[in-house]
Amino acid sequence: MSAGSEDTVAQARSPRGLDATDRELIALLQRDGRASFAALAKAVGLSEGAVRQRVQRLLREDTMQIVAVTDPLIVDLARQAMVGIKVNGDLHQVADQVSALPDVHYVILCTGGFDLFAEIICRDDEHLLDVLNNGIRAIENVTDTETFVYLKLAKQTYAWGSPTEF
Amino acid sequence: MSAGSEDTVAQARSPRGLDATDRELIALLQRDGRASFAALAKAVGLSEGAVRQRVQRLLREDTMQIVAVTDPLIVDLARQAMVGIKVNGDLHQVADQVSALPDVHYVILCTGGFDLFAEIICRDDEHLLDVLNNGIRAIENVTDTETFVYLKLAKQTYAWGSPTEF
DNA sequence: AGTGAAACGACCGTAGA
DNA sequence: TCTACGGTCGTTTCACT
């Protein structure tokens, strides 16, 4: 199957210029993504309108997303895996092609024994095998892969430096 | 420094019993975590009150979280890394100890060349080194680690099977 | 567990400093 | 970029099914 070209990603459309208030808002929304603008306004000491503008700007520019996150292993009875990828040649190009695969939802470039990590979510083993063989390993300049099938999610937090708990 | 005992994690307090409507709600909130209950109600064909109960149940039982997610490399100018961990002995016990470290925000148990992966977010290289040496590698039964320092986030989606785009 | 109605609170334009 | 204000829509509680 053909992956839809490269509509895919690009994090942060216009990254620059986050002030202290922006960071405060992000921190608050990392604890509760549905916090009302009124509550946020009280917390940061601005008017509701000002906070609304800032939050919407952060969302529009993809500085942050506000979304539901789950454990796919529980919610979907899915097969999930991390794939370490070694690349020969242009890293960015391979990263873009990996990112274009619909079942890949997280891609990072890194140093170390792998050049890329891709986290994938699949329905079952057959689907996983298909993504590996016909998706990732079929990409040019991918020289080696190692697949780490998930057994259990032990921790997942987004408010850095504070516990998951409410 | 002492990590705060083990208040930490545990995903999904009472996992079972997700029906089709729950999954629909999760899917919708994976696209927009701030969608109103009224809009969700229209989409799934229930009343607002019913939808509110369901969403709050999913949140209360930790089946999902609704949070802001960002690229820490951009927002915080942070050092971020994935650490592959090899373990001798009880996996769960080590996983719990790794999860208890405040700068570790994602921990998975897996098959393959590593038993555990831990994603960490640090302020700078010194902080990273501290978490590695005095945090992860100081845990009993951790026999080997490999650190993959993040260079760039290429893709980050939570609505499985659909693009990041707004 | 789901519905409906009425009071309350949040949200989002527009206008203006 | 922020504040102020008013109309509209979403949320909440309650009694009921």
Coordinates of C-alpha atoms (C1' of nucleotides) in Angstrom, one line a residue:
Chain A
M1 CA 0.0 0.0 0.0
S2 CA 1.2 3.5 -0.7
A3 CA 1.6 5.9 2.2
G4 CA 0.1 9.3 1.6
S5 CA 3.1 11.3 0.4
E6 CA 4.3 13.7 3.1
D7 CA 1.3 15.6 4.4
T8 CA 2.5 14.3 7.7
V9 CA 4.0 16.3 10.4
A10 CA 6.4 19.0 11.2
Q11 CA 6.2 19.9 14.9
A12 CA 6.0 23.5 15.7
R13 CA 5.2 25.8 12.8
S14 CA 6.7 28.9 14.4
P15 CA 8.5 27.9 17.5
R16 CA 10.1 31.1 18.7
G17 CA 9.0 33.6 21.3
L18 CA 7.5 31.6 24.2
D19 CA 7.4 33.9 27.2
A20 CA 7.0 32.9 30.9
T21 CA 3.2 33.1 30.6
D22 CA 3.1 30.8 27.7
R23 CA 5.2 28.3 29.6
E24 CA 2.9 28.6 32.6
L25 CA -0.1 28.0 30.5
I26 CA 1.5 24.9 29.0
A27 CA 2.4 23.6 32.4
L28 CA -1.1 24.1 33.6
L29 CA -2.6 22.4 30.6
Q30 CA -0.2 19.5 30.9
R31 CA -2.0 18.7 34.2
D32 CA -5.5 19.3 32.9
G33 CA -6.0 19.9 29.2
R34 CA -9.7 20.8 29.7
A35 CA -9.0 23.6 32.2
S36 CA -11.3 26.5 31.5
F37 CA -9.9 29.8 30.2
A38 CA -11.3 31.5 33.2
A39 CA -9.4 29.2 35.6
L40 CA -6.2 29.6 33.6
A41 CA -6.6 33.4 33.6
K42 CA -6.8 33.4 37.4
A43 CA -3.7 31.2 37.6
V44 CA -1.5 33.4 35.4
G45 CA -3.1 36.8 36.2
L46 CA -4.4 37.8 32.9
S47 CA -7.9 38.3 31.5
E48 CA -9.8 35.4 30.0
G49 CA -9.6 36.9 26.5
A50 CA -5.8 37.2 26.7
V51 CA -5.4 33.7 27.9
R52 CA -7.7 32.4 25.1
Q53 CA -5.7 34.2 22.5
R54 CA -2.4 32.7 23.8
V55 CA -3.8 29.2 24.1
Q56 CA -5.2 29.3 20.6
R57 CA -2.0 30.6 19.3
L58 CA 0.0 27.8 20.9
L59 CA -2.4 25.3 19.4
R60 CA -2.6 26.9 15.9
E61 CA 1.2 27.1 15.7
D62 CA 1.5 23.5 16.8
T63 CA 3.6 24.4 19.8
M64 CA 1.3 22.2 21.8
Q65 CA -1.6 19.9 21.1
I66 CA -4.4 19.2 23.6
V67 CA -5.4 15.6 23.2
A68 CA -6.6 12.4 24.9
V69 CA -3.7 10.0 25.5
T70 CA -4.3 6.4 26.4
D71 CA -2.6 3.1 26.7
P72 CA -3.3 1.5 23.3
L73 CA -2.6 -2.0 24.7
I74 CA -5.6 -1.6 27.0
V75 CA -8.0 0.5 24.9
D76 CA -7.5 -1.2 21.6
L77 CA -6.0 -4.5 22.5
A78 CA -3.4 -3.4 20.0
R79 CA 0.1 -4.6 19.2
Q80 CA 2.5 -1.7 19.9
A81 CA 6.2 -1.6 19.3
M82 CA 9.3 0.6 19.2
V83 CA 11.5 0.2 16.2
G84 CA 15.1 1.2 16.3
I85 CA 16.3 2.1 12.8
K86 CA 19.8 2.5 11.3
V87 CA 20.2 4.6 8.3
N88 CA 22.7 5.1 5.5
G89 CA 22.7 8.6 4.0
D90 CA 20.2 11.4 4.5
L91 CA 18.5 11.0 7.9
H92 CA 15.8 13.6 7.4
Q93 CA 14.6 12.0 4.2
V94 CA 14.2 8.6 5.8
A95 CA 12.6 10.2 8.9
D96 CA 10.0 11.9 6.6
Q97 CA 9.2 8.6 4.9
V98 CA 8.9 6.8 8.2
S99 CA 6.7 9.6 9.5
A100 CA 4.5 9.3 6.4
L101 CA 3.4 5.8 7.4
P102 CA 0.0 6.1 9.1
D103 CA 0.6 3.5 11.7
V104 CA 3.8 5.2 12.9
H105 CA 2.8 7.8 15.4
Y106 CA 6.1 8.9 17.0
V107 CA 9.4 9.4 15.3
I108 CA 12.6 10.8 16.7
L109 CA 16.1 11.4 15.5
C110 CA 18.8 10.5 18.0
T111 CA 22.4 9.7 18.7
G112 CA 23.6 6.3 19.6
G113 CA 23.2 2.8 18.3
F114 CA 20.2 3.8 16.3
D115 CA 19.6 6.9 14.1
L116 CA 15.9 6.8 14.4
F117 CA 13.2 5.5 16.7
A118 CA 9.7 4.9 15.4
E119 CA 6.8 3.9 17.7
I120 CA 4.0 2.0 15.9
I121 CA 0.5 1.0 16.8
C122 CA -1.0 -2.0 15.1
R123 CA -4.2 -4.0 15.3
D124 CA -2.4 -7.4 15.6
D125 CA 0.8 -9.3 14.7
E126 CA -0.1 -9.5 11.0
H127 CA -0.5 -5.8 10.8
L128 CA 2.8 -5.3 12.7
L129 CA 4.6 -7.5 10.4
D130 CA 3.2 -5.7 7.4
V131 CA 4.3 -2.3 8.7
L132 CA 7.8 -3.6 9.4
N133 CA 8.3 -5.4 6.1
N134 CA 6.4 -3.4 3.6
G135 CA 6.6 -0.1 5.5
I136 CA 9.8 0.7 7.4
R137 CA 12.2 -1.9 6.0
A138 CA 11.1 -1.1 2.4
I139 CA 12.4 2.5 2.7
E140 CA 15.6 3.2 0.8
N141 CA 18.7 3.7 3.0
V142 CA 17.2 1.8 5.9
T143 CA 20.1 -0.6 6.6
D144 CA 19.0 -2.2 9.8
T145 CA 16.0 -2.4 12.2
E146 CA 15.4 -3.8 15.6
T147 CA 11.8 -4.3 16.9
F148 CA 10.9 -4.0 20.5
V149 CA 7.4 -5.3 21.0
Y150 CA 5.6 -3.6 24.0
L151 CA 4.5 -5.9 26.8
K152 CA 3.3 -3.3 29.2
L153 CA 3.1 0.5 29.7
A154 CA 4.5 1.3 33.1
K155 CA 4.5 5.0 33.2
Q156 CA 3.1 7.8 31.0
T157 CA 3.1 11.4 32.1
Y158 CA 3.1 14.7 30.4
A159 CA 3.4 17.2 33.3
W160 CA 7.2 17.0 33.5
G161 CA 8.4 16.8 37.1
S162 CA 5.0 16.1 38.6
P163 CA 3.2 12.8 39.1
T164 CA 0.4 11.6 36.9
E165 CA -2.1 11.7 39.7
F166 CA -4.9 14.3 39.6
Chain B
M1 CA 18.7 13.1 45.8
S2 CA 15.9 10.8 46.9
A3 CA 13.2 10.1 44.4
G4 CA 9.7 10.4 45.9
S5 CA 9.0 6.8 46.9
E6 CA 6.4 5.1 44.6
D7 CA 3.4 7.4 44.4
T8 CA 4.1 7.2 40.8
V9 CA 2.0 5.6 38.2
A10 CA -0.1 2.7 37.3
Q11 CA -2.0 3.2 34.1
A12 CA -5.6 2.3 34.0
R13 CA -7.1 1.8 37.4
S14 CA -10.0 -0.4 36.2
P15 CA -9.4 -1.1 32.5
R16 CA -12.2 -3.4 31.5
G17 CA -15.5 -2.7 29.9
L18 CA -15.0 -0.2 27.1
D19 CA -17.8 -0.3 24.7
A20 CA -18.0 1.1 21.2
T21 CA -19.2 4.5 22.4
D22 CA -16.3 4.8 24.8
R23 CA -13.9 4.1 21.9
E24 CA -15.6 6.7 19.7
L25 CA -15.3 9.3 22.5
I26 CA -11.6 8.5 22.9
A27 CA -11.1 8.7 19.2
L28 CA -12.8 12.1 19.0
L29 CA -10.8 13.5 22.0
Q30 CA -7.6 12.2 20.4
R31 CA -8.3 14.8 17.7
D32 CA -9.4 17.6 20.0
G33 CA -9.1 17.2 23.7
R34 CA -11.1 20.3 24.3
A35 CA -14.1 19.3 22.3
S36 CA -17.3 20.3 24.1
F37 CA -19.6 17.6 25.6
A38 CA -22.3 19.0 23.5
A39 CA -20.3 18.4 20.3
L40 CA -19.3 14.9 21.4
A41 CA -22.9 14.1 22.3
K42 CA -24.0 15.0 18.8
A43 CA -21.2 12.9 17.3
V44 CA -22.0 9.8 19.2
G45 CA -25.7 10.2 19.5
L46 CA -26.2 10.5 23.2
S47 CA -27.2 13.3 25.5
E48 CA -24.7 15.7 26.9
G49 CA -25.1 14.3 30.4
A50 CA -24.4 10.8 29.4
V51 CA -21.3 11.8 27.5
R52 CA -20.1 13.8 30.4
Q53 CA -20.4 10.8 32.7
R54 CA -18.6 8.6 30.3
V55 CA -15.7 11.0 29.7
Q56 CA -15.3 11.7 33.4
R57 CA -15.3 8.0 34.1
L58 CA -12.6 7.4 31.5
L59 CA -10.5 10.2 33.1
R60 CA -11.2 9.1 36.7
E61 CA -10.2 5.5 36.0
D62 CA -7.1 6.7 34.1
T63 CA -8.2 5.0 30.9
M64 CA -7.2 8.2 29.2
Q65 CA -5.7 11.6 30.2
I66 CA -6.5 14.8 28.4
V67 CA -3.4 16.9 28.4
A68 CA -1.2 19.3 26.5
V69 CA 1.6 17.6 24.7
T70 CA 4.6 19.5 23.3
D71 CA 8.0 19.1 21.9
P72 CA 10.2 19.6 25.0
L73 CA 13.2 20.3 22.8
I74 CA 11.5 23.4 21.5
V75 CA 9.4 24.5 24.5
D76 CA 12.0 24.0 27.2
L77 CA 15.2 23.9 25.3
A78 CA 15.6 20.6 27.2
R79 CA 17.8 17.6 26.8
Q80 CA 15.7 14.6 26.1
A81 CA 16.7 10.9 25.7
M82 CA 15.5 7.4 25.4
V83 CA 17.3 4.9 27.6
G84 CA 17.3 1.2 26.7
I85 CA 17.7 -0.9 29.9
K86 CA 18.7 -4.5 30.4
V87 CA 17.6 -6.1 33.6
N88 CA 18.6 -9.1 35.6
G89 CA 15.7 -10.5 37.7
D90 CA 12.3 -9.0 38.4
L91 CA 11.3 -6.7 35.6
H92 CA 8.3 -5.2 37.3
Q93 CA 10.3 -4.1 40.4
V94 CA 12.9 -2.4 38.3
A95 CA 10.2 -0.8 36.1
D96 CA 8.6 0.6 39.3
Q97 CA 11.8 2.1 40.5
V98 CA 12.6 3.6 37.1
S99 CA 9.0 5.0 37.0
A100 CA 9.5 6.6 40.4
L101 CA 12.2 8.9 39.0
P102 CA 10.6 12.3 38.5
D103 CA 12.5 13.0 35.3
V104 CA 11.4 9.8 33.7
H105 CA 8.0 10.3 32.0
Y106 CA 7.5 7.3 29.9
V107 CA 8.4 3.7 30.8
I108 CA 7.6 0.5 28.8
L109 CA 8.4 -3.1 29.2
C110 CA 9.2 -4.8 25.9
T111 CA 10.8 -7.8 24.2
G112 CA 14.0 -7.6 22.3
G113 CA 17.5 -6.4 23.0
F114 CA 16.3 -4.3 25.9
D115 CA 13.8 -5.2 28.6
L116 CA 12.8 -1.6 29.3
F117 CA 12.7 1.7 27.6
A118 CA 12.6 4.9 29.6
E119 CA 12.2 8.3 28.1
I120 CA 13.6 11.2 30.1
I121 CA 13.4 14.9 30.0
C122 CA 16.2 17.0 31.5
R123 CA 17.2 20.6 31.7
D124 CA 20.7 20.1 30.4
D125 CA 23.5 17.6 30.0
E126 CA 24.5 17.8 33.6
H127 CA 21.0 16.9 34.7
L128 CA 20.9 14.1 32.1
L129 CA 24.1 12.7 33.4
D130 CA 22.8 12.8 36.9
V131 CA 19.6 10.9 36.1
L132 CA 21.6 8.3 34.2
N133 CA 24.3 7.7 36.8
N134 CA 22.5 8.4 40.1
G135 CA 19.0 7.4 38.9
I136 CA 18.7 4.6 36.4
R137 CA 22.1 3.0 36.7
A138 CA 22.0 3.0 40.4
I139 CA 19.0 0.8 40.5
E140 CA 19.7 -2.8 41.5
N141 CA 19.5 -5.4 38.8
V142 CA 20.0 -2.9 36.0
T143 CA 22.8 -4.6 34.2
D144 CA 23.2 -2.5 31.1
T145 CA 21.9 0.8 29.6
E146 CA 22.2 2.5 26.3
T147 CA 21.3 6.2 26.0
F148 CA 19.9 7.7 22.8
V149 CA 20.0 11.4 23.0
Y150 CA 17.2 13.1 21.0
L151 CA 18.2 15.4 18.2
K152 CA 14.8 16.1 16.7
L153 CA 11.2 15.2 17.1
A154 CA 9.9 14.3 13.6
K155 CA 6.4 13.1 14.3
Q156 CA 4.1 13.1 17.3
T157 CA 0.4 12.1 16.9
Y158 CA -2.2 10.7 19.2
A159 CA -5.1 10.1 16.8
W160 CA -4.0 6.8 15.6
G161 CA -4.5 6.4 11.9
S162 CA -5.0 10.1 11.2
P163 CA -2.6 13.0 10.5
T164 CA -1.4 15.4 13.2
E165 CA -2.9 18.4 11.4
F166 CA -5.5 20.5 13.1
Chain C
dA1 C1' -27.4 4.2 32.7
dG2 C1' -29.9 7.8 30.0
dT3 C1' -33.0 12.0 29.4
dG4 C1' -34.8 16.8 29.8
dA5 C1' -35.2 21.6 31.7
dA6 C1' -33.6 25.6 34.0
dA7 C1' -29.9 28.2 36.4
dC8 C1' -25.3 29.0 36.1
dG9 C1' -20.9 29.7 34.2
dA10 C1' -17.8 29.7 30.2
dC11 C1' -16.8 31.2 25.7
dC12 C1' -16.2 34.3 21.8
dG13 C1' -17.3 38.2 19.0
dT14 C1' -16.6 43.3 18.8
dA15 C1' -14.8 47.6 20.4
dG16 C1' -11.3 50.2 22.6
dA17 C1' -7.0 51.4 25.5
Chain D
dT1 C1' -1.2 42.6 23.1
dC2 C1' -4.4 43.1 26.6
dT3 C1' -9.0 44.5 28.7
dA4 C1' -14.1 45.1 28.9
dC5 C1' -18.7 43.8 27.9
dG6 C1' -22.8 41.3 26.0
dG7 C1' -24.9 37.6 23.4
dT8 C1' -24.6 32.8 22.8
dC9 C1' -23.6 28.3 23.8
dG10 C1' -22.0 24.7 27.0
dT11 C1' -22.2 22.8 31.6
dT12 C1' -24.3 21.4 35.8
dT13 C1' -27.7 19.9 39.0
dC14 C1' -32.0 17.8 39.8
dA15 C1' -36.1 15.2 39.2
dC16 C1' -37.6 11.6 36.3
dT17 C1' -37.6 7.5 33.2

